[in-house]
Amino acid sequence: MNATHKISLLLPCLASLTGCRYTFDIEDNRLKPCLCMKAYICADSLTTIDVYKAVPVQSAGKADMNLVSPSYSLKRNGKEVEASSEEIADYGISLQCEEFKEGDKLELTFSADGLETAVATTSIPGLFPEFTYRTYKDEYGDNCISIDYKDDKDSKDYYGISIETRRTATVHPGHEPLVLYGYASPPNDHNDLSLDHFAYSPAVSYFGDGAIYIWADDDHADDTYEVIYTTSDTSSENSELAIRLHLFKLSREMYYHLYAEYDSSYNPFSYTGFSSPSFAYCNVMKGCGYFCAYSKNHSGWITIDKE
């Protein structure tokens, strides 16, 4: 049976499954208000942790969202550290504290009247390992970059890369060139349903100013990661494209949080009835949200040839 026949048989099956429907009463979901933490903690940077009150959907718009008598304890490697707090929009509280270093294990315990005490932990990873890169164009003319890095085989590691772009264009001879900055994105057809085992399908989420490609070390046994990317700006004979690599090492918690966001955005089976349409990751005990960490470094600017 060839690929065309396989596709023709699959489509009726998909159509028959998308009609499934399940109803439930949200007034009887037994959910209670809880604490919600949100934190991306970067190594060697000032830390901000936002905490809110989360309520079941049927209570939205009518529940008191204030945190009453909040108290917290933030520990680094088992010892409490000082943190300041201030109220923020949407009735939340923002904690600010000192910079944390590679290897620090963090634990936040947060309490408020009427809510269960929530606890979350994460560890600060080291920097992205030593690497080399190669830029090229594939057979379709797409911009590509291949990263070779030295992974630690004795530990489970998680990585990410985002690509900042700089387009320099000469608009009028004799005048200062126009410089445009942005971030690259994966091709529009990435992660489309395909029978090709080798089709390009990276795990891509969005973090900071642009797309971030994420992977676990055991996904690539040869310690090589290939990125195919597109830029939103248009090239011309009078312009030059340069890119800068932002290289991340992610905590386990951050990898799974970003992967859940990717899964929610790109999983085609949630639209065809094969899986749940709701995806989430939480590492907050007795609460919800994410408490995670990462480290980041970057390359210099790399000029991309037009040919």
JSON list of N, CA and C in Angstrom, two decimals, residues 32 39 56 71 81 104 111 128 130 132 136 140 148-149 174 176 191-193 202 207 216 221 244 250 274 297:
[
{"chain": "A", "resi": 32, "resn": "LYS", "atom": "N", "xyz": [-11.09, 23.89, 44.17]},
{"chain": "A", "resi": 32, "resn": "LYS", "atom": "CA", "xyz": [-11.07, 24.94, 45.18]},
{"chain": "A", "resi": 32, "resn": "LYS", "atom": "C", "xyz": [-10.05, 26.01, 44.77]},
{"chain": "A", "resi": 39, "resn": "ALA", "atom": "N", "xyz": [7.24, 31.82, 37.74]},
{"chain": "A", "resi": 39, "resn": "ALA", "atom": "CA", "xyz": [8.63, 32.28, 37.86]},
{"chain": "A", "resi": 39, "resn": "ALA", "atom": "C", "xyz": [9.51, 31.61, 36.83]},
{"chain": "A", "resi": 56, "resn": "PRO", "atom": "N", "xyz": [-11.65, 28.45, 40.49]},
{"chain": "A", "resi": 56, "resn": "PRO", "atom": "CA", "xyz": [-12.33, 27.67, 39.46]},
{"chain": "A", "resi": 56, "resn": "PRO", "atom": "C", "xyz": [-13.06, 28.59, 38.48]},
{"chain": "A", "resi": 71, "resn": "SER", "atom": "N", "xyz": [2.21, 35.10, 53.48]},
{"chain": "A", "resi": 71, "resn": "SER", "atom": "CA", "xyz": [3.53, 34.91, 54.08]},
{"chain": "A", "resi": 71, "resn": "SER", "atom": "C", "xyz": [4.30, 33.92, 53.22]},
{"chain": "A", "resi": 81, "resn": "VAL", "atom": "N", "xyz": [16.64, 33.03, 52.29]},
{"chain": "A", "resi": 81, "resn": "VAL", "atom": "CA", "xyz": [17.21, 34.25, 51.74]},
{"chain": "A", "resi": 81, "resn": "VAL", "atom": "C", "xyz": [16.18, 35.37, 51.83]},
{"chain": "A", "resi": 104, "resn": "ASP", "atom": "N", "xyz": [22.45, 26.18, 42.48]},
{"chain": "A", "resi": 104, "resn": "ASP", "atom": "CA", "xyz": [21.59, 26.53, 43.61]},
{"chain": "A", "resi": 104, "resn": "ASP", "atom": "C", "xyz": [20.26, 25.79, 43.51]},
{"chain": "A", "resi": 111, "resn": "SER", "atom": "N", "xyz": [2.02, 30.98, 51.73]},
{"chain": "A", "resi": 111, "resn": "SER", "atom": "CA", "xyz": [0.75, 30.76, 52.42]},
{"chain": "A", "resi": 111, "resn": "SER", "atom": "C", "xyz": [-0.10, 32.02, 52.37]},
{"chain": "A", "resi": 128, "resn": "PHE", "atom": "N", "xyz": [24.99, 26.58, 28.82]},
{"chain": "A", "resi": 128, "resn": "PHE", "atom": "CA", "xyz": [25.03, 25.71, 27.65]},
{"chain": "A", "resi": 128, "resn": "PHE", "atom": "C", "xyz": [26.48, 25.29, 27.43]},
{"chain": "A", "resi": 130, "resn": "GLU", "atom": "N", "xyz": [30.13, 23.85, 25.78]},
{"chain": "A", "resi": 130, "resn": "GLU", "atom": "CA", "xyz": [30.98, 24.27, 24.67]},
{"chain": "A", "resi": 130, "resn": "GLU", "atom": "C", "xyz": [30.39, 23.75, 23.36]},
{"chain": "A", "resi": 132, "resn": "THR", "atom": "N", "xyz": [30.22, 24.22, 18.69]},
{"chain": "A", "resi": 132, "resn": "THR", "atom": "CA", "xyz": [30.60, 24.78, 17.41]},
{"chain": "A", "resi": 132, "resn": "THR", "atom": "C", "xyz": [29.35, 24.82, 16.55]},
{"chain": "A", "resi": 136, "resn": "TYR", "atom": "N", "xyz": [24.25, 26.99, 6.76]},
{"chain": "A", "resi": 136, "resn": "TYR", "atom": "CA", "xyz": [24.12, 26.54, 5.36]},
{"chain": "A", "resi": 136, "resn": "TYR", "atom": "C", "xyz": [22.67, 26.69, 4.93]},
{"chain": "A", "resi": 140, "resn": "TYR", "atom": "N", "xyz": [15.93, 23.22, -0.18]},
{"chain": "A", "resi": 140, "resn": "TYR", "atom": "CA", "xyz": [14.79, 24.09, -0.49]},
{"chain": "A", "resi": 140, "resn": "TYR", "atom": "C", "xyz": [15.15, 25.56, -0.37]},
{"chain": "A", "resi": 148, "resn": "ASP", "atom": "N", "xyz": [26.86, 21.67, 17.21]},
{"chain": "A", "resi": 148, "resn": "ASP", "atom": "CA", "xyz": [27.52, 20.52, 17.82]},
{"chain": "A", "resi": 148, "resn": "ASP", "atom": "C", "xyz": [27.99, 20.93, 19.21]},
{"chain": "A", "resi": 149, "resn": "TYR", "atom": "N", "xyz": [27.58, 20.20, 20.24]},
{"chain": "A", "resi": 149, "resn": "TYR", "atom": "CA", "xyz": [27.88, 20.59, 21.62]},
{"chain": "A", "resi": 149, "resn": "TYR", "atom": "C", "xyz": [28.37, 19.38, 22.41]},
{"chain": "A", "resi": 174, "resn": "GLY", "atom": "N", "xyz": [24.90, 57.03, 0.81]},
{"chain": "A", "resi": 174, "resn": "GLY", "atom": "CA", "xyz": [25.41, 58.18, 1.52]},
{"chain": "A", "resi": 174, "resn": "GLY", "atom": "C", "xyz": [24.73, 58.44, 2.85]},
{"chain": "A", "resi": 176, "resn": "GLU", "atom": "N", "xyz": [22.97, 56.85, 6.64]},
{"chain": "A", "resi": 176, "resn": "GLU", "atom": "CA", "xyz": [23.15, 55.77, 7.59]},
{"chain": "A", "resi": 176, "resn": "GLU", "atom": "C", "xyz": [22.26, 54.59, 7.22]},
{"chain": "A", "resi": 191, "resn": "ASN", "atom": "N", "xyz": [5.92, 20.80, 11.85]},
{"chain": "A", "resi": 191, "resn": "ASN", "atom": "CA", "xyz": [4.97, 20.05, 12.68]},
{"chain": "A", "resi": 191, "resn": "ASN", "atom": "C", "xyz": [3.63, 19.77, 12.01]},
{"chain": "A", "resi": 192, "resn": "ASP", "atom": "N", "xyz": [3.54, 19.94, 10.69]},
{"chain": "A", "resi": 192, "resn": "ASP", "atom": "CA", "xyz": [2.34, 19.49, 9.99]},
{"chain": "A", "resi": 192, "resn": "ASP", "atom": "C", "xyz": [2.31, 17.96, 10.02]},
{"chain": "A", "resi": 193, "resn": "LEU", "atom": "N", "xyz": [1.08, 17.39, 9.96]},
{"chain": "A", "resi": 193, "resn": "LEU", "atom": "CA", "xyz": [0.98, 15.93, 9.89]},
{"chain": "A", "resi": 193, "resn": "LEU", "atom": "C", "xyz": [1.68, 15.42, 8.64]},
{"chain": "A", "resi": 202, "resn": "PRO", "atom": "N", "xyz": [10.40, 20.28, 14.94]},
{"chain": "A", "resi": 202, "resn": "PRO", "atom": "CA", "xyz": [11.01, 20.64, 16.22]},
{"chain": "A", "resi": 202, "resn": "PRO", "atom": "C", "xyz": [9.97, 20.98, 17.28]},
{"chain": "A", "resi": 207, "resn": "PHE", "atom": "N", "xyz": [9.26, 32.24, 24.23]},
{"chain": "A", "resi": 207, "resn": "PHE", "atom": "CA", "xyz": [9.79, 32.69, 25.51]},
{"chain": "A", "resi": 207, "resn": "PHE", "atom": "C", "xyz": [10.55, 33.99, 25.28]},
{"chain": "A", "resi": 216, "resn": "ALA", "atom": "N", "xyz": [15.64, 17.65, 24.76]},
{"chain": "A", "resi": 216, "resn": "ALA", "atom": "CA", "xyz": [16.33, 16.92, 25.83]},
{"chain": "A", "resi": 216, "resn": "ALA", "atom": "C", "xyz": [17.54, 16.23, 25.24]},
{"chain": "A", "resi": 221, "resn": "ALA", "atom": "N", "xyz": [21.29, 11.67, 20.12]},
{"chain": "A", "resi": 221, "resn": "ALA", "atom": "CA", "xyz": [22.39, 10.86, 20.63]},
{"chain": "A", "resi": 221, "resn": "ALA", "atom": "C", "xyz": [23.75, 11.37, 20.14]},
{"chain": "A", "resi": 244, "resn": "ARG", "atom": "N", "xyz": [22.34, 36.02, 15.78]},
{"chain": "A", "resi": 244, "resn": "ARG", "atom": "CA", "xyz": [23.04, 35.77, 17.04]},
{"chain": "A", "resi": 244, "resn": "ARG", "atom": "C", "xyz": [22.30, 34.66, 17.77]},
{"chain": "A", "resi": 250, "resn": "LEU", "atom": "N", "xyz": [18.16, 24.49, 30.42]},
{"chain": "A", "resi": 250, "resn": "LEU", "atom": "CA", "xyz": [16.90, 24.59, 31.12]},
{"chain": "A", "resi": 250, "resn": "LEU", "atom": "C", "xyz": [16.84, 23.62, 32.30]},
{"chain": "A", "resi": 274, "resn": "PHE", "atom": "N", "xyz": [-8.29, 12.66, 18.91]},
{"chain": "A", "resi": 274, "resn": "PHE", "atom": "CA", "xyz": [-7.40, 11.60, 19.38]},
{"chain": "A", "resi": 274, "resn": "PHE", "atom": "C", "xyz": [-6.87, 11.85, 20.78]},
{"chain": "A", "resi": 297, "resn": "ASN", "atom": "N", "xyz": [23.51, 32.05, 27.58]},
{"chain": "A", "resi": 297, "resn": "ASN", "atom": "CA", "xyz": [24.61, 32.80, 27.00]},
{"chain": "A", "resi": 297, "resn": "ASN", "atom": "C", "xyz": [24.35, 32.97, 25.51]}
]
